[in-house]
PDB file of C-alpha atoms and ligand atoms in Angstrom:
ATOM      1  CA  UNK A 278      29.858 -75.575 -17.964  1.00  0.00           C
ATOM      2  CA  UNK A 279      28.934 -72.052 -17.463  1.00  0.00           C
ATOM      3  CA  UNK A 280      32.464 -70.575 -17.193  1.00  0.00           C
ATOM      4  CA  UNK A 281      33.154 -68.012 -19.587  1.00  0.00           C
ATOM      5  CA  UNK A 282      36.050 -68.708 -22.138  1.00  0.00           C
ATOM      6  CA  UNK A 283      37.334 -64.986 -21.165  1.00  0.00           C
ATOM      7  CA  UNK A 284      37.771 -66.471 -17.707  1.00  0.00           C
ATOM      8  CA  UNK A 285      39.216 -69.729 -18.735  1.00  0.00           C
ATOM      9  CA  UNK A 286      42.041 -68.280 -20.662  1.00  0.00           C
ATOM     10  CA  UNK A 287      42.985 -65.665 -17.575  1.00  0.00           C
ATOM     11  CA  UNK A 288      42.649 -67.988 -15.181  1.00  0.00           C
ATOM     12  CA  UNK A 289      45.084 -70.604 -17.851  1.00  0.00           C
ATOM     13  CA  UNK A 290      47.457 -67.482 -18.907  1.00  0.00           C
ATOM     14  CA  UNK A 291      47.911 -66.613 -14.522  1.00  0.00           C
ATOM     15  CA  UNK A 292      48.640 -70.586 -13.892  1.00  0.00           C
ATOM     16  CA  UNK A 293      50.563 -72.361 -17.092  1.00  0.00           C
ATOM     17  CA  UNK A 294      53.562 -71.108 -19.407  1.00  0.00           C
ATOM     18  CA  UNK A 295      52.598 -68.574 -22.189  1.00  0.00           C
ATOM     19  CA  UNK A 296      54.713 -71.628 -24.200  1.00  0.00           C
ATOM     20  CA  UNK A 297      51.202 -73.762 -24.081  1.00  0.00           C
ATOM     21  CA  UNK A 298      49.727 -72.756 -27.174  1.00  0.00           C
ATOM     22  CA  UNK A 299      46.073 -72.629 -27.560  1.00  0.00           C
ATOM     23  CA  UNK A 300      44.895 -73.509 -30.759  1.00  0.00           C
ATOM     24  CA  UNK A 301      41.945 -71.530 -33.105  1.00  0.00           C
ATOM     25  CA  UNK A 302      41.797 -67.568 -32.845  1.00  0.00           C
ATOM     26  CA  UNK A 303      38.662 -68.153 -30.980  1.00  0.00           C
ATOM     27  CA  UNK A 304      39.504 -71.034 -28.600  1.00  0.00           C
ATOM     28  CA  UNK A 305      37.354 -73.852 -27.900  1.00  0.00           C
ATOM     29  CA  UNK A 306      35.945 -75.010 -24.594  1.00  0.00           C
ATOM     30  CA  UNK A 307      35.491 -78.718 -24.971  1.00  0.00           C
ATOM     31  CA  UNK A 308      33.351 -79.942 -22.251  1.00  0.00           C
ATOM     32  CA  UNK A 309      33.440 -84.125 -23.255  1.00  0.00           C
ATOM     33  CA  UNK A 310      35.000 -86.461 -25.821  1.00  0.00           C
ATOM     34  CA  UNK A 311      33.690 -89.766 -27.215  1.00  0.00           C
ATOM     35  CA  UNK A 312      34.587 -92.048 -30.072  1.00  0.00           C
ATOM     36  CA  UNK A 313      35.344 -89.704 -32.721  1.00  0.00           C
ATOM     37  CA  UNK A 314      33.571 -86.306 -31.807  1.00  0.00           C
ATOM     38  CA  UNK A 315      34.447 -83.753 -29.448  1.00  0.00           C
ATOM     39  CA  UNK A 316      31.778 -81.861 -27.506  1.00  0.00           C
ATOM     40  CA  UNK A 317      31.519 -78.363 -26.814  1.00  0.00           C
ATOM     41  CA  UNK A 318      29.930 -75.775 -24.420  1.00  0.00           C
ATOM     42  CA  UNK A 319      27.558 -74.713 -26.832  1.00  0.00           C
ATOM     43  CA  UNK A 320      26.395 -78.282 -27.323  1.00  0.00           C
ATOM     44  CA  UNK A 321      28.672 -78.289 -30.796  1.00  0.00           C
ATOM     45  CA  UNK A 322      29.777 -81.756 -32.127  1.00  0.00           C
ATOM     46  CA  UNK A 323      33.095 -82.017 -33.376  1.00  0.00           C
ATOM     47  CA  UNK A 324      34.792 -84.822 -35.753  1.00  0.00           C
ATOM     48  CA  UNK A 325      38.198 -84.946 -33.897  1.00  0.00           C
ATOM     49  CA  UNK A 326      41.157 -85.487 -36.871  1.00  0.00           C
ATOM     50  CA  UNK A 327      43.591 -84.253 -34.893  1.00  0.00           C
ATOM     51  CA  UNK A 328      43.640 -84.762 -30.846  1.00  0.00           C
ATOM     52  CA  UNK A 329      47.191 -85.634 -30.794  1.00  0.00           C
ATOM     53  CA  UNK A 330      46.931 -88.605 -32.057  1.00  0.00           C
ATOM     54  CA  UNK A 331      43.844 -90.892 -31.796  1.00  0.00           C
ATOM     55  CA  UNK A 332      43.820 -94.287 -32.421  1.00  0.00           C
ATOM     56  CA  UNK A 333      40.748 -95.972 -30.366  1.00  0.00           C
ATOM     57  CA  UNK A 334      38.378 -92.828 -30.203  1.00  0.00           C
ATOM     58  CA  UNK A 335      37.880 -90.928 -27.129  1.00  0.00           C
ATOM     59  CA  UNK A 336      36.090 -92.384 -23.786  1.00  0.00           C
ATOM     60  CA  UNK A 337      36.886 -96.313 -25.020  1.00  0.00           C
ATOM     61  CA  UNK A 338      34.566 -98.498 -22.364  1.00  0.00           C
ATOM     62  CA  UNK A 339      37.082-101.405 -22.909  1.00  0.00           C
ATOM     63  CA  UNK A 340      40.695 -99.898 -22.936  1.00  0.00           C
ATOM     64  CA  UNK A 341      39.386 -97.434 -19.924  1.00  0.00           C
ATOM     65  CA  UNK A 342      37.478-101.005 -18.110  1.00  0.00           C
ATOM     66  CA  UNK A 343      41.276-102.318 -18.408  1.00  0.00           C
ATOM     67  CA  UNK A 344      43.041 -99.573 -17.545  1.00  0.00           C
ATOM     68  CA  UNK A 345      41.042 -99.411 -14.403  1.00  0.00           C
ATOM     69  CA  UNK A 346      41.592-103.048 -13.035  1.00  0.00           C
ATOM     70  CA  UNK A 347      45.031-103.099 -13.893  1.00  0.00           C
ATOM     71  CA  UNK A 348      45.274-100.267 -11.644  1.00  0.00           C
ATOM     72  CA  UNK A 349      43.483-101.126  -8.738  1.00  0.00           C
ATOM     73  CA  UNK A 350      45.819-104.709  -8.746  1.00  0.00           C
ATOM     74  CA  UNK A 351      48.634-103.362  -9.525  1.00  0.00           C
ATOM     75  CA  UNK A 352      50.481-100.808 -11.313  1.00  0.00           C
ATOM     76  CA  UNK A 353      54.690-100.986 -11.103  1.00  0.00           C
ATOM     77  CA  UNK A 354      58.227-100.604 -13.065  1.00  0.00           C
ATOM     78  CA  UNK A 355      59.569-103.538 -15.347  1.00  0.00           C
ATOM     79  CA  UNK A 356      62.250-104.812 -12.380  1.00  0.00           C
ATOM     80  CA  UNK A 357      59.778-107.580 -11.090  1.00  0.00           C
ATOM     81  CA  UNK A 358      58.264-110.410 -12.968  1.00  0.00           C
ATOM     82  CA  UNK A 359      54.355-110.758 -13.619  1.00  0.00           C
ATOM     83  CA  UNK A 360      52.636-112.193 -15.983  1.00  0.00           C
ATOM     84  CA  UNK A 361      50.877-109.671 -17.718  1.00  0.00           C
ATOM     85  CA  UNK A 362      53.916-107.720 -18.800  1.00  0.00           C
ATOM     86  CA  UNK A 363      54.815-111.197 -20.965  1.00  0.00           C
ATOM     87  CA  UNK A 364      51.264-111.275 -21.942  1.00  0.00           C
ATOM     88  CA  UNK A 365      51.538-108.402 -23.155  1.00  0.00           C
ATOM     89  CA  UNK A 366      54.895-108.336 -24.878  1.00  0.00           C
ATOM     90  CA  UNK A 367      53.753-111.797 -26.647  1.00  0.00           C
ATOM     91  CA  UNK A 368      50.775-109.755 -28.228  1.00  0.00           C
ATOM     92  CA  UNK A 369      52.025-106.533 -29.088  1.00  0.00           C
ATOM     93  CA  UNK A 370      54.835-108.655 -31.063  1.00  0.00           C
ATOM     94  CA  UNK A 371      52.363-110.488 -32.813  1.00  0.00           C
ATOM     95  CA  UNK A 372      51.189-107.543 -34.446  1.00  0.00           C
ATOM     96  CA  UNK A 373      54.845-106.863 -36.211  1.00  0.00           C
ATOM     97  CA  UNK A 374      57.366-108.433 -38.994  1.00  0.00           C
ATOM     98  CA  UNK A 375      58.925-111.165 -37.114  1.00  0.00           C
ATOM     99  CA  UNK A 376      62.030-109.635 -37.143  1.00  0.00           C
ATOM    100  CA  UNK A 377      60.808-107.295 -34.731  1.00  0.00           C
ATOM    101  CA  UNK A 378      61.401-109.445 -31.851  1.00  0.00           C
ATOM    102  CA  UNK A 379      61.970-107.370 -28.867  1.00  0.00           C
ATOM    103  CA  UNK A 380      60.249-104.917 -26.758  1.00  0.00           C
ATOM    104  CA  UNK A 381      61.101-101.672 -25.007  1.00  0.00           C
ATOM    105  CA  UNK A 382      58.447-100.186 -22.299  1.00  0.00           C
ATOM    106  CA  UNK A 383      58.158 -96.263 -22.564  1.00  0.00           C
ATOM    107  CA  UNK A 384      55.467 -93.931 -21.752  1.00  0.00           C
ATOM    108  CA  UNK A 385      55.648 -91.581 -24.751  1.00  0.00           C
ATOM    109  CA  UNK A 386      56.384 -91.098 -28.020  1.00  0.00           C
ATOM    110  CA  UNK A 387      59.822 -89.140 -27.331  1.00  0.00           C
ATOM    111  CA  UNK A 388      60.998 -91.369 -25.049  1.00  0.00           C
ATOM    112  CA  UNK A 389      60.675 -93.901 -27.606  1.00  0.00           C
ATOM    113  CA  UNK A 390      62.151 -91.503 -30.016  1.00  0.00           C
ATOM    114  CA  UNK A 391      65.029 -90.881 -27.650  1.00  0.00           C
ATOM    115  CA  UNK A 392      65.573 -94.351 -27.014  1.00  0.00           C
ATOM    116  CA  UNK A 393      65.829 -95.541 -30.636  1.00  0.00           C
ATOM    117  CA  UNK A 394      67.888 -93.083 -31.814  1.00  0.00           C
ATOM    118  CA  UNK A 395      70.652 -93.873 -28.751  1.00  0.00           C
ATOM    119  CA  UNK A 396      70.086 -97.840 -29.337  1.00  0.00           C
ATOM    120  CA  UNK A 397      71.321 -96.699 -33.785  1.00  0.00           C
ATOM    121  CA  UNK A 398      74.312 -94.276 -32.256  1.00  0.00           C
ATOM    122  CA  UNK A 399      75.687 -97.096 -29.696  1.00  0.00           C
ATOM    123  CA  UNK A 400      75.323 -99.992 -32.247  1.00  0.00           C
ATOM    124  CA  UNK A 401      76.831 -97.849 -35.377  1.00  0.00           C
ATOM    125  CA  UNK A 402      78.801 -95.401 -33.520  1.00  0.00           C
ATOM    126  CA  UNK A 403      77.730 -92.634 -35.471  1.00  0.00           C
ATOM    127  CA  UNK A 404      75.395 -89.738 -34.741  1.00  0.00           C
ATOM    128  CA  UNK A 405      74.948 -88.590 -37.933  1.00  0.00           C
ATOM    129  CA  UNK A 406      70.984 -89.116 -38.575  1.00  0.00           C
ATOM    130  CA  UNK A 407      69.058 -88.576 -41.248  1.00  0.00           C
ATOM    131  CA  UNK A 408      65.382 -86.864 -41.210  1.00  0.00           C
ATOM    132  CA  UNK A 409      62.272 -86.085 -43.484  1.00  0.00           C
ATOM    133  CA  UNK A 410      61.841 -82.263 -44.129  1.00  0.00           C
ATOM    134  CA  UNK A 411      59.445 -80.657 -41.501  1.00  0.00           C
ATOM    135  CA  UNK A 412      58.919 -83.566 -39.651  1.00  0.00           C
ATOM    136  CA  UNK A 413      58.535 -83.479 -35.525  1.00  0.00           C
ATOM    137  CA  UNK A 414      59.845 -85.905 -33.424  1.00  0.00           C
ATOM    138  CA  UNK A 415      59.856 -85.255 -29.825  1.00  0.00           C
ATOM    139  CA  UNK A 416      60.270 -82.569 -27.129  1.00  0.00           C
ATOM    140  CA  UNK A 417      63.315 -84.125 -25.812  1.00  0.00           C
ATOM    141  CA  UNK A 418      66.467 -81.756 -26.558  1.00  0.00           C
ATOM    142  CA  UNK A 419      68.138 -84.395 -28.518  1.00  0.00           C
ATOM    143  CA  UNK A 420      64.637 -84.526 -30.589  1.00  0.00           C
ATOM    144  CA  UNK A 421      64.119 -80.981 -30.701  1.00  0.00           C
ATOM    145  CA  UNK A 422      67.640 -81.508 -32.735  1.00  0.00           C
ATOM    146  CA  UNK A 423      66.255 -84.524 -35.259  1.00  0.00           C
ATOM    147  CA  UNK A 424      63.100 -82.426 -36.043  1.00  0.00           C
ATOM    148  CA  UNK A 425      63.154 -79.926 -38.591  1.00  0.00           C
ATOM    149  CA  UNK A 426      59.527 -78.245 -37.963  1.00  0.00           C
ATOM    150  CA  UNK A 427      61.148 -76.921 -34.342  1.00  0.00           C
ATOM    151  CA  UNK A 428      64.629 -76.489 -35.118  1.00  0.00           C
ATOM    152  CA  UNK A 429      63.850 -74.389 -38.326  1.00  0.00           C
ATOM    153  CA  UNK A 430      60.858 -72.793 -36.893  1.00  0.00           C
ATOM    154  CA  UNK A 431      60.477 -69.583 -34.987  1.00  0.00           C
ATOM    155  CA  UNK A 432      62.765 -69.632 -31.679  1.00  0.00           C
ATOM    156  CA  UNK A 433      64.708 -72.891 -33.140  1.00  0.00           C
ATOM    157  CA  UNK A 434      68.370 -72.778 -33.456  1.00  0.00           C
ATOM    158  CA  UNK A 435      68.764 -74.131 -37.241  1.00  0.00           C
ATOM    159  CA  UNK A 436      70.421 -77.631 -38.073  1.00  0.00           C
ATOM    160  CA  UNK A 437      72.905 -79.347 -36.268  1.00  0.00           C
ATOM    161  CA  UNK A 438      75.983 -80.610 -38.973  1.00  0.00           C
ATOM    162  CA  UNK A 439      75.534 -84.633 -37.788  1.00  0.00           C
ATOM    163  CA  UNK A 440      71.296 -83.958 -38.969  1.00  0.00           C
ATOM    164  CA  UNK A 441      70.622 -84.765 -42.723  1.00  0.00           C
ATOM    165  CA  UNK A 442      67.578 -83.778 -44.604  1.00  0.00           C
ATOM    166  CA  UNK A 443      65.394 -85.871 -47.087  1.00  0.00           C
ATOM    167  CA  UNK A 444      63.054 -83.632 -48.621  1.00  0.00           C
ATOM    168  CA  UNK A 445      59.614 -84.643 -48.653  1.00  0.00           C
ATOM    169  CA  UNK A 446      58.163 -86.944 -51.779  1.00  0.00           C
ATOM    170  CA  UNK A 447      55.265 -84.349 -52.079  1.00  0.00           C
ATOM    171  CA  UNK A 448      54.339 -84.900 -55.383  1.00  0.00           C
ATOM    172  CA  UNK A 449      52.067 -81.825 -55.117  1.00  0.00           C
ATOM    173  CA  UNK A 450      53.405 -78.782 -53.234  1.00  0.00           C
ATOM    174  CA  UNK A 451      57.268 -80.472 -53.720  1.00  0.00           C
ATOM    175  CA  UNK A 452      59.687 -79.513 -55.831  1.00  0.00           C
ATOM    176  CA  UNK A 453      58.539 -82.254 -57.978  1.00  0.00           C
ATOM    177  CA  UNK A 454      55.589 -82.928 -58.992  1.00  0.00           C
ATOM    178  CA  UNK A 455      53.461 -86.435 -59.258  1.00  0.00           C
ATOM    179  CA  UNK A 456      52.967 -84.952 -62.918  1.00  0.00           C
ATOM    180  CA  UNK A 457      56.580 -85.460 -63.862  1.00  0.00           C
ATOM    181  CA  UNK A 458      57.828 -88.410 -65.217  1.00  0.00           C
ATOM    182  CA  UNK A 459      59.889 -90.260 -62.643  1.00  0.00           C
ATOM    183  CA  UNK A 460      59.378 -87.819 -59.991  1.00  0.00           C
ATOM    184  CA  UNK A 461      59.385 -89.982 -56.990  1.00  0.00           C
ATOM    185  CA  UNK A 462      62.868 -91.666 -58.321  1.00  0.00           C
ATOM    186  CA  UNK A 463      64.618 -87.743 -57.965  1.00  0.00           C
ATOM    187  CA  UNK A 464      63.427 -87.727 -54.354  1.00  0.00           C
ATOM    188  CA  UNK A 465      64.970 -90.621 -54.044  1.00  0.00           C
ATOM    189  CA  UNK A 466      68.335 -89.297 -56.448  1.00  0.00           C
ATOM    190  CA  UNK A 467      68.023 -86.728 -53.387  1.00  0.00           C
ATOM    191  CA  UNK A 468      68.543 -88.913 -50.378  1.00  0.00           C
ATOM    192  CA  UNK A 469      70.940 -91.306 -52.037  1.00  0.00           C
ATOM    193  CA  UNK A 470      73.513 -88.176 -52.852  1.00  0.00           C
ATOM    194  CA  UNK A 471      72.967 -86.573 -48.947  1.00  0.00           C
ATOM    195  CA  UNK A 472      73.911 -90.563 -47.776  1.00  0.00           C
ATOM    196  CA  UNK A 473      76.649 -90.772 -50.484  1.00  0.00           C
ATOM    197  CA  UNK A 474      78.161 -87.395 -49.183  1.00  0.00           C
ATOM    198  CA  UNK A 475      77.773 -88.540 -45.645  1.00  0.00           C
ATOM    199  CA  UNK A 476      80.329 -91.665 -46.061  1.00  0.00           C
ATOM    200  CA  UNK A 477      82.337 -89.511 -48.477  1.00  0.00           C
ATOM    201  CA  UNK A 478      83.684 -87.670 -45.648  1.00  0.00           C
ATOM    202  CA  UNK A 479      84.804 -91.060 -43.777  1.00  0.00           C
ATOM    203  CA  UNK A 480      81.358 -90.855 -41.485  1.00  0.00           C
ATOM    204  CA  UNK A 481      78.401 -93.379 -41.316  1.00  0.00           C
ATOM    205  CA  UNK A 482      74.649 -93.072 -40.689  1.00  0.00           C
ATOM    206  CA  UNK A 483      72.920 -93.864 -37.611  1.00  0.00           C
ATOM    207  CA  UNK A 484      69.824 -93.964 -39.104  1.00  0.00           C
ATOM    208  CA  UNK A 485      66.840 -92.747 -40.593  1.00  0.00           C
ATOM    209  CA  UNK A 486      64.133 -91.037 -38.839  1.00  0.00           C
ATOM    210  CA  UNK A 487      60.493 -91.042 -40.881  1.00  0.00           C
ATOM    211  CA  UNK A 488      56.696 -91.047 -39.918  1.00  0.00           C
ATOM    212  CA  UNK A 489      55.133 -93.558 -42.451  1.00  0.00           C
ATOM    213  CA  UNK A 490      52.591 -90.913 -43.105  1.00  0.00           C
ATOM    214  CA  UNK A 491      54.236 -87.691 -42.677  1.00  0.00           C
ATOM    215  CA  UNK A 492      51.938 -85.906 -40.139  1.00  0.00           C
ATOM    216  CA  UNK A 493      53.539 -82.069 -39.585  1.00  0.00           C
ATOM    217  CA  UNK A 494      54.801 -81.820 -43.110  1.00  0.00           C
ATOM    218  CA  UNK A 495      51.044 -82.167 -43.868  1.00  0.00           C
ATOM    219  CA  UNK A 496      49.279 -85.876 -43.986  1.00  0.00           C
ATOM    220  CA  UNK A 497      51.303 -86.861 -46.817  1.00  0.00           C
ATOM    221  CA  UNK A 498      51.197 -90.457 -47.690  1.00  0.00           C
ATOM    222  CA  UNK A 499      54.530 -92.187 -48.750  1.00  0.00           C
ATOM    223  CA  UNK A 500      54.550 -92.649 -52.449  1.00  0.00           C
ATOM    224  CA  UNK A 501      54.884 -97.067 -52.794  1.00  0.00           C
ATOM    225  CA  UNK A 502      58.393 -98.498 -52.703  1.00  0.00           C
ATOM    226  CA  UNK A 503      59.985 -95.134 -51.728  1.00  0.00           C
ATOM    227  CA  UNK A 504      61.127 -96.403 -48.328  1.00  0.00           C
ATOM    228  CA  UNK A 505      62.266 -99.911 -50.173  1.00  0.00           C
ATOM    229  CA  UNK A 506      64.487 -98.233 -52.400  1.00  0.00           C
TER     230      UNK A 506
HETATM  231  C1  PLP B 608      55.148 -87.946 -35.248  1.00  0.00           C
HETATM  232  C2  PLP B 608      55.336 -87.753 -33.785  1.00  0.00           C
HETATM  233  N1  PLP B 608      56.430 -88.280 -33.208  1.00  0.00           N
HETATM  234  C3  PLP B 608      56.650 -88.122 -31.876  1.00  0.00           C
HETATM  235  C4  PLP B 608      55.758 -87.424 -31.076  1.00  0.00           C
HETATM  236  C5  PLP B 608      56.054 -87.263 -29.609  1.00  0.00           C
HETATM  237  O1  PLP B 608      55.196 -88.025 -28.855  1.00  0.00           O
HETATM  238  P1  PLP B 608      54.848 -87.639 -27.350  1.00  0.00           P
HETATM  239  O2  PLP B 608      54.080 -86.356 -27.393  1.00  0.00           O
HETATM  240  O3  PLP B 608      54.028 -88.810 -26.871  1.00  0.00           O
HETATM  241  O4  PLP B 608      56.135 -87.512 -26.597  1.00  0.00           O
HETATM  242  C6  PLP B 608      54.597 -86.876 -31.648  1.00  0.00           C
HETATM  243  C7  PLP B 608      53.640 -86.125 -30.820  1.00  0.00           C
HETATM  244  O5  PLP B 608      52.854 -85.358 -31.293  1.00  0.00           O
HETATM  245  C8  PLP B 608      54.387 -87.035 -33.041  1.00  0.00           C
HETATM  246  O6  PLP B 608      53.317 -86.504 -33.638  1.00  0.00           O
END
């Protein structure tokens, strides 16, 4: 508790890559976590909105309670049978559209990522993909390629020609605006010419690539019936 944040960040800069960003001009030293706050050295509460990504809160008893019997029975790959992993399937499913039948086990979101977006390029053989403007996918290479907040960033190395861009329905910073008369139909105009142009020149799309609230390109919530139409 009584380390310096001076020392912490030599200590960080002589052990990790310079790569790690450290967020805030003066960076905090968070000492705990629980629910939704963060806690400080200097005894400050903070209301976490963006630790990467919460969903349960920090410190929960009952996921952590699980987490810890599970692992002291037994912890293992998807090659042998037990129980729990068709326990567990059977649940998780019964959250989703029924359509959604199946289940894939990965430990992060770019493997997922990854995964999906070679399941749409063996089934359509195509790897022409299309993406929301400024979204991030994944630190994968292949998802460094699919998201336009790296590859157009600083140090990225611009747009592959198989990536398409939607731009974002942002009917408030976008080109236009939620005070325009049909402005959510001319995003969609947008994406339906990029798609039109795609098959035009004898290729097909993979697929589509979108966060249902777009989270990089700023917290912007999908205007209704935009991904129907
Ligand atoms: C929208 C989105 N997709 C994918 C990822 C990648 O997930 P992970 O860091 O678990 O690989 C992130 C991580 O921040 C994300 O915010």
């Amino acid at each position: 508790k009584n380390e310096k944040v001076e020392d912490l960040i030599l200590k960080r800069n002589s052990l990790l890559s310079k790569s790690f960003s450290i967020s805030y001009k003066k960076p905090l030293h968070m000492l705990e976590a629980k629910n939704q706050y963060f806690y400080d050295d200097k005894g400050r509460e903070y209301l976490d909105c963006v630790n990467n990504i919460s969903h349960v809160g920090h410190s929960h008893p009952k996921i952590h309670t699980a987490m810890i019997e599970q692992n002291l029975k037994l912890n293992t790959n998807t090659r042998y049978l037990y129980k729990i992993m068709n326990e567990y399937s059977e649940k998780l499913l019964s959250k989703f559209p029924k359509k959604l039948d199946t289940v894939f086990f990965v430990c992060t979101g770019s493997e997922a990522n990854d995964l999906a977006y070679r399941i749409a390029k063996n089934y359509t053989n195509s790897k022409d993909v299309l993406v929301m403007d400024n979204a991030y996918h994944g630190h994968t290479n292949t998802l460094i390629n699919l998201s336009p907040y790296k590859f157009k960033s600083k140090g990225g190395l611009g747009k592959k020609n198989y990536v398409h861009i939607a731009a974002m329905p942002d009917g408030l910073r976008g080109k236009w605006k939620s005070s325009e008369k049909n402005w959510v139909k001319k995003y969609i105009y947008q994406v339906k010419s990029t798609v039109e142009e795609i098959y035009k020149n004898n290729k097909t799309l993979s697929c589509f690539f979108v966060e249902s609230i777009l989270g990089c390109g700023g917290q912007i919530v999908l205007p209704p019936k935009y991904l129907k139409e």
